[in-house]
Coordinates of C-alpha atoms and ligand atoms in Angstrom, one line a residue:
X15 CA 167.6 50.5 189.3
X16 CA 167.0 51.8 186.1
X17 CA 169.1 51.0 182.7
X18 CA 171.3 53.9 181.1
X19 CA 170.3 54.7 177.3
X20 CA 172.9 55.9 174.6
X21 CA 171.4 56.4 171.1
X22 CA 173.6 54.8 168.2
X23 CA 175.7 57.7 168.3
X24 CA 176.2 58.0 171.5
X25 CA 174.1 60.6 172.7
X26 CA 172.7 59.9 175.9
X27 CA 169.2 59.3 175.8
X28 CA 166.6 59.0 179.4
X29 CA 167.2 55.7 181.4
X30 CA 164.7 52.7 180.7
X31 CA 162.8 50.5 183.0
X32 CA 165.2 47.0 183.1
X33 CA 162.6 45.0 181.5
X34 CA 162.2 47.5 178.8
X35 CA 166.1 47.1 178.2
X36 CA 165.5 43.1 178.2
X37 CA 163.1 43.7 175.3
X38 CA 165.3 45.9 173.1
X39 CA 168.5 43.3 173.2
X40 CA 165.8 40.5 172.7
X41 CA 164.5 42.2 169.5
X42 CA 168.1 43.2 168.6
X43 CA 167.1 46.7 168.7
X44 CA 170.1 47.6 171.2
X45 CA 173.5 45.9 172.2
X46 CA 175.0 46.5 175.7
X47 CA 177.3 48.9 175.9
X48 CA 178.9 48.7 179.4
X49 CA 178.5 46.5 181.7
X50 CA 178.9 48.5 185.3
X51 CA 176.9 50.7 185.3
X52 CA 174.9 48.6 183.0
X53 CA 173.9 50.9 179.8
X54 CA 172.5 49.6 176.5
X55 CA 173.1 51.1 172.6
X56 CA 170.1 51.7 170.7
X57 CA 171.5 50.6 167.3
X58 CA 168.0 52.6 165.0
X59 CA 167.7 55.5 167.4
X60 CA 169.6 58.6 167.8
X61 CA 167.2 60.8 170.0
X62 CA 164.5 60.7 171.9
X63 CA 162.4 62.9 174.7
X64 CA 164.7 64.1 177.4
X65 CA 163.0 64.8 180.8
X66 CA 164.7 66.7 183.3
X67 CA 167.5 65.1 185.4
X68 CA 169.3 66.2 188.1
X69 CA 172.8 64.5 189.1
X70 CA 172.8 64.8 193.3
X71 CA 176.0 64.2 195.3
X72 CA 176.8 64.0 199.2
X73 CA 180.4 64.0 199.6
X74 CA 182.0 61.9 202.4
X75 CA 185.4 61.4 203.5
X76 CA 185.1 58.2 202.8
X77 CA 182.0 57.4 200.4
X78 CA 180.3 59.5 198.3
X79 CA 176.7 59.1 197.7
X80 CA 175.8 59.4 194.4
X81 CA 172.2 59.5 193.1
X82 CA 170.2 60.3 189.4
X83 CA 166.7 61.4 189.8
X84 CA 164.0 62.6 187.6
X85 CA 162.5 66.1 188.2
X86 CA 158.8 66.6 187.8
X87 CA 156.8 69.6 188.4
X88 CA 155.5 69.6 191.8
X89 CA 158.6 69.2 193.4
X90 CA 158.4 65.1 193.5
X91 CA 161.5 63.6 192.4
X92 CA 161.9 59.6 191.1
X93 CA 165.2 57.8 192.0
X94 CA 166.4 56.5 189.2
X95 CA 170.5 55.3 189.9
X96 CA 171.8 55.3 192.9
X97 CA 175.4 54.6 193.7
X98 CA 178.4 54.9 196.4
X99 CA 181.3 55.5 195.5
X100 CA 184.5 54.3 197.6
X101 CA 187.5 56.7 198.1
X102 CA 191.4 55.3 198.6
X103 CA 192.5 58.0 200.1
X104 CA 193.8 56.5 203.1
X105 CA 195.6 54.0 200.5
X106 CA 197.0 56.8 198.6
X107 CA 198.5 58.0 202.3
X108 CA 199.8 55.2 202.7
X109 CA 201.8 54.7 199.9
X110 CA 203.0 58.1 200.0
X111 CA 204.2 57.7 203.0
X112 CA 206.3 54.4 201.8
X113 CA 207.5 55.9 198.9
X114 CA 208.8 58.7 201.0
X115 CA 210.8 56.4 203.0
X116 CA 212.2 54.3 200.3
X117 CA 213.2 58.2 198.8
X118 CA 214.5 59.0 202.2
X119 CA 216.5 55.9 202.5
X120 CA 218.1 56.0 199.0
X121 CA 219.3 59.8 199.3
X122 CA 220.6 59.8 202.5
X123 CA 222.6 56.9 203.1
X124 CA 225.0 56.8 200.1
X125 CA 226.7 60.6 199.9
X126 CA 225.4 64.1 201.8
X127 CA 223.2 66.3 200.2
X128 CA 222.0 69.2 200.9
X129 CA 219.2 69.6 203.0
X130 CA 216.1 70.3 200.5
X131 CA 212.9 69.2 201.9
X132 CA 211.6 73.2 202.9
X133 CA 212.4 74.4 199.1
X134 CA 208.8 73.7 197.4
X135 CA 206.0 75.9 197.6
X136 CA 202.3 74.4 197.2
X137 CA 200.1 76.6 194.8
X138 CA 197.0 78.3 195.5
X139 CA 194.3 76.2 196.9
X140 CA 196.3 73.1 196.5
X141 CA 194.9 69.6 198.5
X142 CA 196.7 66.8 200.0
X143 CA 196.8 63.8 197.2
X144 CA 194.7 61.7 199.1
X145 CA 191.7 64.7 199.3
X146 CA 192.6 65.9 195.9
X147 CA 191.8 61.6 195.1
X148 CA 188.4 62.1 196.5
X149 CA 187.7 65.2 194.1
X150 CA 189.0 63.5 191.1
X151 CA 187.2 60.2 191.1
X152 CA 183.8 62.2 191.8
X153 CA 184.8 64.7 188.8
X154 CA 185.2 61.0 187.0
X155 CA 181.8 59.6 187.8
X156 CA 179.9 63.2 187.3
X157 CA 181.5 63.4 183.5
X158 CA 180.9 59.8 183.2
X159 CA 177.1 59.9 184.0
X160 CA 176.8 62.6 181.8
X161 CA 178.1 60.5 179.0
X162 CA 175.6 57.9 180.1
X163 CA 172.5 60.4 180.7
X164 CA 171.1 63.9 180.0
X165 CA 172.0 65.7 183.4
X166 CA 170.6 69.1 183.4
X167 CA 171.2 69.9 186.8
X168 CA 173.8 69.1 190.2
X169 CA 173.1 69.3 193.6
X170 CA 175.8 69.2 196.2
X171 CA 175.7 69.3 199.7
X172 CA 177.8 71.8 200.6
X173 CA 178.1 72.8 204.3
X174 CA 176.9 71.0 207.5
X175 CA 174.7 74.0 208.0
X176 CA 173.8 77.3 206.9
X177 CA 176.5 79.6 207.6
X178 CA 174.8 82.7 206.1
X179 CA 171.5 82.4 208.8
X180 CA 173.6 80.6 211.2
X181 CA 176.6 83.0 210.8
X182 CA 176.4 84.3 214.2
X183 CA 173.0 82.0 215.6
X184 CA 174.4 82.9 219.3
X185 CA 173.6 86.9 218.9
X186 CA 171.4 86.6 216.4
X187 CA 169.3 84.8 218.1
X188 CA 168.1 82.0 216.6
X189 CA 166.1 79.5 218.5
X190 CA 165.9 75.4 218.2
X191 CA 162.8 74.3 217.2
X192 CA 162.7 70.8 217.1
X193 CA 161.6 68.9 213.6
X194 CA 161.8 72.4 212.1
X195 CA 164.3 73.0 209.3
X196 CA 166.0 75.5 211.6
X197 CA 166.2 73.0 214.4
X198 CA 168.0 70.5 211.6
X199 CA 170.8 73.4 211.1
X200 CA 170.9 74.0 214.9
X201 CA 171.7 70.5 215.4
X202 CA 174.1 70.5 212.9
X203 CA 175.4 73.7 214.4
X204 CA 175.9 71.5 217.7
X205 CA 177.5 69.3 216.4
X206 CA 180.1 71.2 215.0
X207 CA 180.8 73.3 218.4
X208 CA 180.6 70.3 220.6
X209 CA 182.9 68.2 218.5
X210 CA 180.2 65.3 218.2
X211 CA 180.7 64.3 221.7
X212 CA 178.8 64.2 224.7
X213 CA 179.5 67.9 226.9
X214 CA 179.1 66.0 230.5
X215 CA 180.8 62.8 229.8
X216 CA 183.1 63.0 226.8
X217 CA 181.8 59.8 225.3
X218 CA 182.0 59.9 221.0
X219 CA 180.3 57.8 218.2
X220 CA 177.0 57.3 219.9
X221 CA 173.7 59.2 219.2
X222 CA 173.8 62.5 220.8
X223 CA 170.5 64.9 222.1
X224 CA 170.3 68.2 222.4
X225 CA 170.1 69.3 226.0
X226 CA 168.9 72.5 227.7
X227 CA 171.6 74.3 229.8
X228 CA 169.6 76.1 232.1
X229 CA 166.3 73.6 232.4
X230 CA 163.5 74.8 230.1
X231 CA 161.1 73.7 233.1
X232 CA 163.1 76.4 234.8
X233 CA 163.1 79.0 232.6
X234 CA 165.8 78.3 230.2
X235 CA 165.7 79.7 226.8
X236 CA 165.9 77.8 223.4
X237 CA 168.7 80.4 222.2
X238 CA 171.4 78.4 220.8
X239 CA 174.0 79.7 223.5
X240 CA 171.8 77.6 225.8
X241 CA 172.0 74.1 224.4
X242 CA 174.4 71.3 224.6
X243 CA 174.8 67.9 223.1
X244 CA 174.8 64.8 226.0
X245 CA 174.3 61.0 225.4
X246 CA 171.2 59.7 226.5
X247 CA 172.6 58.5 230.0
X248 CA 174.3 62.0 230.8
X249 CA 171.1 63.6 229.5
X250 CA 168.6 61.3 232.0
X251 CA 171.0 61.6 234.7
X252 CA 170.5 65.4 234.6
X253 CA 166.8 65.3 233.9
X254 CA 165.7 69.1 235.2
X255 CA 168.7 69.7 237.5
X256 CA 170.4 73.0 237.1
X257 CA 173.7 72.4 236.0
X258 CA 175.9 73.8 238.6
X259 CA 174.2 71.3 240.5
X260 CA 174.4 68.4 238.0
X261 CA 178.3 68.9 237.9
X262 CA 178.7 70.1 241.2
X263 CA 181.2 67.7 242.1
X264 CA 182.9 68.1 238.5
X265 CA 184.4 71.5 238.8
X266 CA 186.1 72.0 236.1
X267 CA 184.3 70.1 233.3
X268 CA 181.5 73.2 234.6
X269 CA 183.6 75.7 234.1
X270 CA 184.4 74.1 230.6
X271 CA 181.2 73.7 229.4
X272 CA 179.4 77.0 230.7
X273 CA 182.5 79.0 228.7
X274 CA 182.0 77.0 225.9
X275 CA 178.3 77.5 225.5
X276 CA 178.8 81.3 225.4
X277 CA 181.5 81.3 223.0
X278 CA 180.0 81.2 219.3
X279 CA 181.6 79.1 216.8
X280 CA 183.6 80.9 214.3
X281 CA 182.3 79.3 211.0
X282 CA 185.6 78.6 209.7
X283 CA 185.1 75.3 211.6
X284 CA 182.5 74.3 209.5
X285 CA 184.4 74.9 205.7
X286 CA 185.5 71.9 204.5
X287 CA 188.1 72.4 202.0
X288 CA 187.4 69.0 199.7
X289 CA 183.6 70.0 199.2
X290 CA 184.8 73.6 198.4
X291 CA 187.1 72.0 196.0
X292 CA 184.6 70.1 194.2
X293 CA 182.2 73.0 194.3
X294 CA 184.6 75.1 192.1
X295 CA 185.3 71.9 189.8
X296 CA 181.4 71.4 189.7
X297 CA 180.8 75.1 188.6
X298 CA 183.4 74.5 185.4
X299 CA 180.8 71.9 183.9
X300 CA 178.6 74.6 183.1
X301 CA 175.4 72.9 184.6
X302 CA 173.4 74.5 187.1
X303 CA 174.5 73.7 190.4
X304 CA 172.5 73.4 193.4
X305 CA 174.1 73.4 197.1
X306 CA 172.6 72.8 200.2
X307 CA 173.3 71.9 204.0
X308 CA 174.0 68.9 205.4
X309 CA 170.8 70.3 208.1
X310 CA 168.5 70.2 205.4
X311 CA 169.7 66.7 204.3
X312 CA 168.7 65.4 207.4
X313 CA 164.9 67.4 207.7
X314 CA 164.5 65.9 204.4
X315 CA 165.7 62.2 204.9
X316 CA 163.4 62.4 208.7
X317 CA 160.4 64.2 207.1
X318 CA 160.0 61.8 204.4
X319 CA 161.1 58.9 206.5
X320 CA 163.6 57.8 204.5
X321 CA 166.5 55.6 206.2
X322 CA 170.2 56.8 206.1
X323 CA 173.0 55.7 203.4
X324 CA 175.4 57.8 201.3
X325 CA 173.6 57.4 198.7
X326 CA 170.0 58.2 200.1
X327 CA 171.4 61.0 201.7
X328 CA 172.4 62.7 198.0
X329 CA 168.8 61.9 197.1
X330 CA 167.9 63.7 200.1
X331 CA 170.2 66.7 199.4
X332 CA 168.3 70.1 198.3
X333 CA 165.3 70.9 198.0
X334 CA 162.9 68.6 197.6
X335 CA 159.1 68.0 198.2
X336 CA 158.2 63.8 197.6
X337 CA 161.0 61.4 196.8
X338 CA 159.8 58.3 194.9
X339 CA 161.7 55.0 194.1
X340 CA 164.2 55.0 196.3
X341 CA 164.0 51.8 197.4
X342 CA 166.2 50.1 194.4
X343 CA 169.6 48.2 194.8
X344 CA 172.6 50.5 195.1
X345 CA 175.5 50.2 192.6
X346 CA 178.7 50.0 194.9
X347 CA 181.4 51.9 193.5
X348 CA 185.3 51.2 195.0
X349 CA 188.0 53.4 193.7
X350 CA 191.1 50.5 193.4
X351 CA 193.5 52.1 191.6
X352 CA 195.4 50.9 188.1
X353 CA 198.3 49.1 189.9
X354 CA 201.4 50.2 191.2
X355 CA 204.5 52.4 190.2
X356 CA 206.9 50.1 192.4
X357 CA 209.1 47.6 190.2
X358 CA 210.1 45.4 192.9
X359 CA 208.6 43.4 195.8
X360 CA 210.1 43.5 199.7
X361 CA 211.1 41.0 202.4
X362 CA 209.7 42.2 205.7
X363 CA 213.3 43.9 206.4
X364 CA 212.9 46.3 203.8
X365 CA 215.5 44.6 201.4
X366 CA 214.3 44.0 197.6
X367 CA 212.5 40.4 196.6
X368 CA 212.8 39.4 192.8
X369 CA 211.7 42.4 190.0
X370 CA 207.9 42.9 188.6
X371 CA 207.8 43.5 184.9
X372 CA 207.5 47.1 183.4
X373 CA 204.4 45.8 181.8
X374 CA 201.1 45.8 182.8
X375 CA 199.4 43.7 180.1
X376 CA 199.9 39.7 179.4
X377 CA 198.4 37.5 176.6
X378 CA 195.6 40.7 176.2
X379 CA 194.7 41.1 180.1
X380 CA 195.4 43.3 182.0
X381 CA 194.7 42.8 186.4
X382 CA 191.9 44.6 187.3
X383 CA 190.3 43.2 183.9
X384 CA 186.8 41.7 184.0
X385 CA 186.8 38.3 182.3
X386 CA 184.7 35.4 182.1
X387 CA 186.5 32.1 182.5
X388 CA 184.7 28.7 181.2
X389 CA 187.1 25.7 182.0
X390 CA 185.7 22.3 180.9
X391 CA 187.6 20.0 183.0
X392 CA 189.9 19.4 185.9
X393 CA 189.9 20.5 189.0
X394 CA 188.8 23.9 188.7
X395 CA 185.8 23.1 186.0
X396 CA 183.4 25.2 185.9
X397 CA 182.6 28.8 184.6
X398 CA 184.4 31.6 187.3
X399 CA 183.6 35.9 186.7
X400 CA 185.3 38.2 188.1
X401 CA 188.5 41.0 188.4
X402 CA 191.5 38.8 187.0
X403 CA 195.5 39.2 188.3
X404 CA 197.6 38.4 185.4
X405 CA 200.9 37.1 185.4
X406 CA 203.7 37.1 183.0
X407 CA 203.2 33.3 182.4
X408 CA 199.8 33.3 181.2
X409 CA 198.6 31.4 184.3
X410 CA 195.6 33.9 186.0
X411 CA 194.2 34.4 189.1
X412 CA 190.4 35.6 189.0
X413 CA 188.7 37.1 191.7
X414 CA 185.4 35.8 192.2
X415 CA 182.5 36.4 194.6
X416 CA 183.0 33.0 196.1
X417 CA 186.9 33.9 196.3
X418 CA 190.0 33.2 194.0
X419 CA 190.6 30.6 191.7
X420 CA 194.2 30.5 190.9
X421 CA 195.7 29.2 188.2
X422 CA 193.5 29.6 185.1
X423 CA 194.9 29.7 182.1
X424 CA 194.7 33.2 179.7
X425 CA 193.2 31.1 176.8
X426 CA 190.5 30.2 178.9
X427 CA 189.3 33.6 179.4
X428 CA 187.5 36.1 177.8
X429 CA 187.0 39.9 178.4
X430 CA 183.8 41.4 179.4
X431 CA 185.0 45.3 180.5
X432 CA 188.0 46.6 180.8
X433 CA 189.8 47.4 184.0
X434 CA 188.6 51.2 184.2
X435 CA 190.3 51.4 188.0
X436 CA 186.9 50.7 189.9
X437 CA 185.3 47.3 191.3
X438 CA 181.8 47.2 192.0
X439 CA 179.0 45.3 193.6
X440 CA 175.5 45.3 193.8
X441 CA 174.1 46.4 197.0
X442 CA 170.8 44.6 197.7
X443 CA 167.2 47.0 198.3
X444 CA 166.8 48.5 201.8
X445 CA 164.8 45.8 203.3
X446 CA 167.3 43.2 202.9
X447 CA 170.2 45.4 204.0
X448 CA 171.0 44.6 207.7
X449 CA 173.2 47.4 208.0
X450 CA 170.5 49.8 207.5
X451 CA 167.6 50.7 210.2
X452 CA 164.6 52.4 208.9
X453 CA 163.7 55.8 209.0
X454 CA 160.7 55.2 211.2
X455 CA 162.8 53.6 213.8
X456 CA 165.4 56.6 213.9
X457 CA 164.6 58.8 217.3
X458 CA 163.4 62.1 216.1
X459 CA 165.2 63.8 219.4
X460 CA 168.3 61.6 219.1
X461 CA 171.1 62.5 216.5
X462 CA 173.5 59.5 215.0
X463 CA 176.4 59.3 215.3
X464 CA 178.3 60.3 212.0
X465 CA 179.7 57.0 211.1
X466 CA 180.2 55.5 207.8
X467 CA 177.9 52.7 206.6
X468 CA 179.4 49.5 207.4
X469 CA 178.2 46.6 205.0
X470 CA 178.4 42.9 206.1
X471 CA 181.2 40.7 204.6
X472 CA 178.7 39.8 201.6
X473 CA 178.2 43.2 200.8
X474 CA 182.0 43.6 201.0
X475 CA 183.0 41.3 198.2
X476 CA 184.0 43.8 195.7
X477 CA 185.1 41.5 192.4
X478 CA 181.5 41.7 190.9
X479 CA 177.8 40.8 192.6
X480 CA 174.7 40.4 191.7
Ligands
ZN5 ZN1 177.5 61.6 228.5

């Protein structure tokens, strides 16, 4: 992972190799900055040469992959930050959702009141909070890497696949060929009209192939109208059967299936309104911006044999001919909020438990605060890092990697970075990643199932990590 660069004014300058960044604090030439991500301060330079870099983002509903790269001339681009970034929004539901009733609760009971819940009207393109969150915090981290580095372009992956040459693929006519870019956005296609699950069995979240209708041995076509998605068992079972025959004893699910494969899928389907969203908000920075399929993602990631993460995938986004450097750790980026509007605490009956303070900030800290702890004696001895919980009595709780250490007391601390409403981790390199298979292993017939990343428990701790 490289180092971000400011010049002494503040002008972002290009990222530096880490030991190059070692150097410059050693001689006293720089300062660090910021601590996640980690950026240095050039205190004797204000500019320097400026390559092109291009900020590339795959939105998810619940990560985002975020990733910095280096453009060079021949269509090769160098990694140079990558990053996920963790949305709340099914937090943000939540507590919608409790605030809602406590509302409910407190107007109803005590006199009658008019009935007022049908009176609002939602503006033009407006989003629930919790997609509206997931808009936001990327707006956040695309204005903040701009502060941190000279971005000269975006890419965004827009749509799953391309709805202007896939617009009607079932007249049209467009044929699957596989490992071709137009077989990527006829799988992708697929996926969206056969609601990632198998046609035959029903079965979800496991790798799906594309299936012939009508056997190709028998003279079935490769037109889209003749393909279907099946597991791998439902796919085998059938083998070169005709279909009638296959589900012979299945009447329905037959009938189902052959009217489904001649209806085409109105492309409405695949608009999702959150990447729409952050289109329009990407356009407003006045930086190129690059979109791209979610089908041409996945030729990329496959053709250069890259393995899948979030934040591979938005290095993979666009068009791109060599990807170098990928292999890095991953900055892991969890949206956590800045605490909560609620004053008081409840018993599991709903009724009120003691009062919070109205403020947020004790003896200089503030929870979600990043502090560094060195306690000389006792029982807890010892240095401790991490997110710190502050209570009114100057008696902390800090978060570390090996868990909390309650108890320490506010003179015993010392601030390293503000609460900024993220936590983060480093993720290790690919290699030692267990959650991650390598491309080469990936099936090139068999899609995966769209699932989010899950990280082990050690990837999980969220305070801080190295
Ligand atoms: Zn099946």
């Amino acid at each position: 992972m490289r180092i971000f660069v400011i010049g002494s004014h503040r002008e972002p300058l290009m990222p530096c190799h880490p030991a190059r960044a070692r150097e410059l604090l050693r001689e006293g030439r720089a300062v660090v900055h910021r601590r996640y991500p980690f950026t240095i301060r050039l205190k004797d330079r204000e500019d320097g040469i400026r390559q092109p870099i291009r900020l590339k983002l795959d939105p998810g509903s619940r990560t985002t992959g975020l990733a910095l790269v280096r453009e060079a001339a021949n269509g090769t681009q160098h990694a140079l930050w990558l990053a996920e970034l963790e949305h709340r929004g099914s937090a943000i539901r939540e507590r919608l959702a409790t605030r809602r009733a406590f509302r409910r609760r407190r107007r109803s009971t005590l006199r009658h009141r008019p009935a007022r819940f049908n009176n609002r009207r939602r503006p033009e393109g407006w989003l629930a909070p919790s997609l509206r969150h997931r808009v936001d915090t990327t707006m956040t981290w695309v204005a903040r890497l701009r502060r941190l580095a000279p971005v000269t372009g975006l890419s965004q992956e827009l749509v799953r696949f391309d709805t202007q040459a896939m617009q009607n693929p079932e007249i049209a006519g467009v044929e699957y060929q596989q490992g071709t870019l137009a077989g990527y956005e006829v799988r992708e296609y697929l996926l969206e009209k056969w609601s990632r699950q198998c046609a035959y069995c029903g079965k979800k979240n496991l790798p799906l192939e594309v299936d012939h209708i009508d056997p190709k041995s028998r003279g079935g076509s490769d037109r889209v109208s003749n393909l279907t998605l099946a597991c791998h068992e439902c796919n085998q079972d059938k083998g070169n059967r005709d279909i009638r025959e296959f589900l012979a004893n299945h009447p329905d699910r037959l009938m189902a299936v052959l009217a489904k494969a001649q209806t085409p899928l109105h492309d409405a389907a695949a608009i999702n309104s959150t990447r729409w969203a952050l289109f329009e908000r990407l356009k407003d920075t006045d930086l190129p911006v690059e979109t791209a399929t979610g089908g041409r993602t996945k030729w990329n990631r496959n053709r250069l044999n890259i393995p899948k993460t979030h934040c591979l995938d938005a290095a993979c986004v666009g068009d791109l001919d060599r990807l170098l450097g990928w292999n890095v750790p991953v900055l892991g980026v969890k949206a956590a909020g800045r605490g909560s509007y609620q004053r008081t605490r409840l018993m599991k009956d709903g009724f009120p438990r003691g009062y919070l303070t109205r403020s947020k900030r004790h003896c200089g800290f503030q929870t979600g605060d990043l502090v560094r702890a060195s306690v000389p004696r006792g029982k807890k001895a010892g240095i401790h890092i991490g997110r710190v919980a502050v209570r009114a009595s100057g008696s902390f709780n800090i978060q570390t990697l090996h868990g909390v250490v309650q108890g320490i007391s506010h003179r015993r601390c010392s601030l390293i970075q503000r609460a900024d409403g993220y936590g983060y981790a480093i993720k290790p390199k690919i290699a030692e990643r267990k959650d991650v298979g390598t491309g080469a292993a990936c099936s090139r017939r068999a899609i995966p199932p769209r699932h989010e990343c899950q990280g082990s428990p050690a990837q999980k701790r969220w305070s801080l990590g190295q």
